């Protein structure tokens, strides 16, 4: 993924708490709703190869918190995987947000969908 796309997606995730507040107060723009849904969908689909629902939810929360508050792996606390796997999950989430918002070129979108399908299939076995 291009660094500028990754940076924009990360900034969108970092602004998501303010976006949620605007939505709660009914002051949101059309983009706020679109971005919040894209982020929620990407987060829900991340960490697909973790079998336990509780562990997956915990990892998703840690990934989200890591991006929103710019907390590195070493300070995030109770994480059930290694550093490399954590950042792989984190990058997968960022890429999913970019994909959900149509920011990725078609070739990268196809590769991401194929990778996601492979991970989901491996998780079912």
PDB file of C-alpha atoms in Angstrom:
ATOM      1  CA  UNK A   1       0.000   0.000   0.000  1.00  0.00           C
ATOM      2  CA  UNK A   2       1.246   3.472  -0.784  1.00  0.00           C
ATOM      3  CA  UNK A   3       2.384   5.396   2.274  1.00  0.00           C
ATOM      4  CA  UNK A   4       0.070   8.336   1.519  1.00  0.00           C
ATOM      5  CA  UNK A   5      -2.981   6.046   1.424  1.00  0.00           C
ATOM      6  CA  UNK A   6      -1.863   4.345   4.635  1.00  0.00           C
ATOM      7  CA  UNK A   7      -1.352   7.745   6.303  1.00  0.00           C
ATOM      8  CA  UNK A   8      -4.812   8.976   5.265  1.00  0.00           C
ATOM      9  CA  UNK A   9      -6.451   5.763   6.500  1.00  0.00           C
ATOM     10  CA  UNK A  10      -4.610   6.018   9.835  1.00  0.00           C
ATOM     11  CA  UNK A  11      -5.693   9.654  10.221  1.00  0.00           C
ATOM     12  CA  UNK A  12      -9.297   8.655   9.541  1.00  0.00           C
ATOM     13  CA  UNK A  13      -9.072   5.989  12.244  1.00  0.00           C
ATOM     14  CA  UNK A  14      -7.453   8.456  14.665  1.00  0.00           C
ATOM     15  CA  UNK A  15     -10.340  10.891  14.135  1.00  0.00           C
ATOM     16  CA  UNK A  16     -12.983   8.230  14.608  1.00  0.00           C
ATOM     17  CA  UNK A  17     -13.753   9.041  18.253  1.00  0.00           C
ATOM     18  CA  UNK A  18     -14.571  12.668  17.370  1.00  0.00           C
ATOM     19  CA  UNK A  19     -16.587  11.363  14.421  1.00  0.00           C
ATOM     20  CA  UNK A  20     -18.587   9.057  16.731  1.00  0.00           C
ATOM     21  CA  UNK A  21     -19.306  12.023  19.009  1.00  0.00           C
ATOM     22  CA  UNK A  22     -20.600  14.093  16.070  1.00  0.00           C
ATOM     23  CA  UNK A  23     -22.808  11.181  15.039  1.00  0.00           C
ATOM     24  CA  UNK A  24     -24.203  10.821  18.589  1.00  0.00           C
ATOM     25  CA  UNK A  25     -24.982  14.555  18.623  1.00  0.00           C
ATOM     26  CA  UNK A  26     -26.553  14.365  15.133  1.00  0.00           C
ATOM     27  CA  UNK A  27     -24.023  16.848  13.731  1.00  0.00           C
ATOM     28  CA  UNK A  28     -22.358  14.426  11.327  1.00  0.00           C
ATOM     29  CA  UNK A  29     -21.629  14.955   7.668  1.00  0.00           C
ATOM     30  CA  UNK A  30     -22.377  12.335   5.025  1.00  0.00           C
ATOM     31  CA  UNK A  31     -18.700  11.397   5.074  1.00  0.00           C
ATOM     32  CA  UNK A  32     -18.727  10.885   8.848  1.00  0.00           C
ATOM     33  CA  UNK A  33     -21.318   8.146   8.506  1.00  0.00           C
ATOM     34  CA  UNK A  34     -19.474   6.531   5.616  1.00  0.00           C
ATOM     35  CA  UNK A  35     -16.113   6.623   7.391  1.00  0.00           C
ATOM     36  CA  UNK A  36     -17.491   5.333  10.703  1.00  0.00           C
ATOM     37  CA  UNK A  37     -19.151   2.400   8.936  1.00  0.00           C
ATOM     38  CA  UNK A  38     -15.985   1.622   6.945  1.00  0.00           C
ATOM     39  CA  UNK A  39     -13.905   1.596  10.134  1.00  0.00           C
ATOM     40  CA  UNK A  40     -16.409  -0.510  12.081  1.00  0.00           C
ATOM     41  CA  UNK A  41     -16.683  -3.038   9.230  1.00  0.00           C
ATOM     42  CA  UNK A  42     -12.892  -3.235   8.846  1.00  0.00           C
ATOM     43  CA  UNK A  43     -12.413  -3.735  12.576  1.00  0.00           C
ATOM     44  CA  UNK A  44     -15.085  -6.447  12.721  1.00  0.00           C
ATOM     45  CA  UNK A  45     -13.431  -8.343   9.862  1.00  0.00           C
ATOM     46  CA  UNK A  46      -9.884  -8.093  11.250  1.00  0.00           C
ATOM     47  CA  UNK A  47      -8.092 -10.888  13.129  1.00  0.00           C
ATOM     48  CA  UNK A  48     -10.217 -13.497  11.348  1.00  0.00           C
ATOM     49  CA  UNK A  49      -7.821 -16.333  12.132  1.00  0.00           C
ATOM     50  CA  UNK A  50      -8.248 -16.008  15.917  1.00  0.00           C
ATOM     51  CA  UNK A  51     -10.698 -18.755  16.876  1.00  0.00           C
ATOM     52  CA  UNK A  52     -11.861 -17.430  20.242  1.00  0.00           C
ATOM     53  CA  UNK A  53     -14.422 -14.637  19.950  1.00  0.00           C
ATOM     54  CA  UNK A  54     -13.218 -13.097  23.229  1.00  0.00           C
ATOM     55  CA  UNK A  55      -9.547 -13.139  22.184  1.00  0.00           C
ATOM     56  CA  UNK A  56     -10.436 -11.720  18.736  1.00  0.00           C
ATOM     57  CA  UNK A  57     -12.447  -8.879  20.290  1.00  0.00           C
ATOM     58  CA  UNK A  58      -9.606  -8.128  22.714  1.00  0.00           C
ATOM     59  CA  UNK A  59      -7.095  -8.022  19.847  1.00  0.00           C
ATOM     60  CA  UNK A  60      -9.375  -5.777  17.776  1.00  0.00           C
ATOM     61  CA  UNK A  61      -9.705  -3.383  20.714  1.00  0.00           C
ATOM     62  CA  UNK A  62      -5.920  -3.312  21.194  1.00  0.00           C
ATOM     63  CA  UNK A  63      -5.308  -2.651  17.490  1.00  0.00           C
ATOM     64  CA  UNK A  64      -7.856   0.154  17.415  1.00  0.00           C
ATOM     65  CA  UNK A  65      -6.458   1.716  20.591  1.00  0.00           C
ATOM     66  CA  UNK A  66      -2.916   1.422  19.235  1.00  0.00           C
ATOM     67  CA  UNK A  67      -3.815   3.475  16.174  1.00  0.00           C
ATOM     68  CA  UNK A  68      -6.151   6.011  17.815  1.00  0.00           C
ATOM     69  CA  UNK A  69      -3.737   6.827  20.637  1.00  0.00           C
ATOM     70  CA  UNK A  70      -0.466   6.097  18.753  1.00  0.00           C
ATOM     71  CA  UNK A  71       0.565   3.463  21.286  1.00  0.00           C
ATOM     72  CA  UNK A  72       3.313   1.069  20.147  1.00  0.00           C
ATOM     73  CA  UNK A  73       3.078  -2.675  20.739  1.00  0.00           C
ATOM     74  CA  UNK A  74       5.494  -2.535  23.660  1.00  0.00           C
ATOM     75  CA  UNK A  75       3.123  -0.303  25.682  1.00  0.00           C
ATOM     76  CA  UNK A  76      -0.274  -1.616  24.597  1.00  0.00           C
ATOM     77  CA  UNK A  77      -0.430  -4.240  27.342  1.00  0.00           C
ATOM     78  CA  UNK A  78      -1.953  -7.720  27.452  1.00  0.00           C
ATOM     79  CA  UNK A  79      -1.722  -8.820  23.800  1.00  0.00           C
ATOM     80  CA  UNK A  80      -2.069 -12.493  22.877  1.00  0.00           C
ATOM     81  CA  UNK A  81       0.442 -12.467  20.008  1.00  0.00           C
ATOM     82  CA  UNK A  82       3.951 -11.389  19.139  1.00  0.00           C
ATOM     83  CA  UNK A  83       5.046  -7.991  17.898  1.00  0.00           C
ATOM     84  CA  UNK A  84       5.203  -8.928  14.217  1.00  0.00           C
ATOM     85  CA  UNK A  85       1.756 -10.555  14.240  1.00  0.00           C
ATOM     86  CA  UNK A  86       0.321  -7.519  16.027  1.00  0.00           C
ATOM     87  CA  UNK A  87       1.614  -5.164  13.342  1.00  0.00           C
ATOM     88  CA  UNK A  88       0.417  -7.539  10.616  1.00  0.00           C
ATOM     89  CA  UNK A  89      -3.088  -7.377  12.125  1.00  0.00           C
ATOM     90  CA  UNK A  90      -2.775  -3.605  12.447  1.00  0.00           C
ATOM     91  CA  UNK A  91      -1.734  -3.174   8.814  1.00  0.00           C
ATOM     92  CA  UNK A  92      -4.517  -5.534   7.720  1.00  0.00           C
ATOM     93  CA  UNK A  93      -7.013  -3.308   9.558  1.00  0.00           C
ATOM     94  CA  UNK A  94      -5.626  -0.107   8.016  1.00  0.00           C
ATOM     95  CA  UNK A  95      -5.727  -1.670   4.557  1.00  0.00           C
ATOM     96  CA  UNK A  96      -9.321  -2.829   5.111  1.00  0.00           C
ATOM     97  CA  UNK A  97     -10.359   0.724   6.029  1.00  0.00           C
ATOM     98  CA  UNK A  98      -8.713   2.047   2.856  1.00  0.00           C
ATOM     99  CA  UNK A  99     -10.389  -0.713   0.823  1.00  0.00           C
ATOM    100  CA  UNK A 100     -13.822  -0.027   2.349  1.00  0.00           C
ATOM    101  CA  UNK A 101     -13.486   3.633   1.417  1.00  0.00           C
ATOM    102  CA  UNK A 102     -12.389   2.822  -2.152  1.00  0.00           C
ATOM    103  CA  UNK A 103      -8.906   4.263  -1.675  1.00  0.00           C
ATOM    104  CA  UNK A 104      -6.973   1.241  -2.985  1.00  0.00           C
ATOM    105  CA  UNK A 105      -6.234   0.732  -6.672  1.00  0.00           C
ATOM    106  CA  UNK A 106      -8.220  -2.215  -8.135  1.00  0.00           C
ATOM    107  CA  UNK A 107      -5.195  -4.566  -8.164  1.00  0.00           C
ATOM    108  CA  UNK A 108      -4.557  -4.082  -4.422  1.00  0.00           C
ATOM    109  CA  UNK A 109      -8.268  -4.522  -3.663  1.00  0.00           C
ATOM    110  CA  UNK A 110      -8.285  -7.887  -5.455  1.00  0.00           C
ATOM    111  CA  UNK A 111      -5.130  -9.020  -3.602  1.00  0.00           C
ATOM    112  CA  UNK A 112      -6.591  -7.983  -0.260  1.00  0.00           C
ATOM    113  CA  UNK A 113      -9.832  -9.849  -0.897  1.00  0.00           C
ATOM    114  CA  UNK A 114      -7.892 -12.965  -1.903  1.00  0.00           C
ATOM    115  CA  UNK A 115      -5.746 -12.729   1.238  1.00  0.00           C
ATOM    116  CA  UNK A 116      -8.810 -12.217   3.429  1.00  0.00           C
ATOM    117  CA  UNK A 117     -10.555 -15.211   1.856  1.00  0.00           C
ATOM    118  CA  UNK A 118      -7.457 -17.370   2.432  1.00  0.00           C
ATOM    119  CA  UNK A 119      -7.254 -16.327   6.099  1.00  0.00           C
ATOM    120  CA  UNK A 120     -10.979 -16.999   6.625  1.00  0.00           C
ATOM    121  CA  UNK A 121     -10.671 -20.411   4.964  1.00  0.00           C
ATOM    122  CA  UNK A 122      -7.663 -21.282   7.153  1.00  0.00           C
ATOM    123  CA  UNK A 123      -9.625 -20.231  10.237  1.00  0.00           C
ATOM    124  CA  UNK A 124     -12.470 -22.587   9.323  1.00  0.00           C
ATOM    125  CA  UNK A 125     -10.161 -25.615   9.052  1.00  0.00           C
TER     126      UNK A 125
END
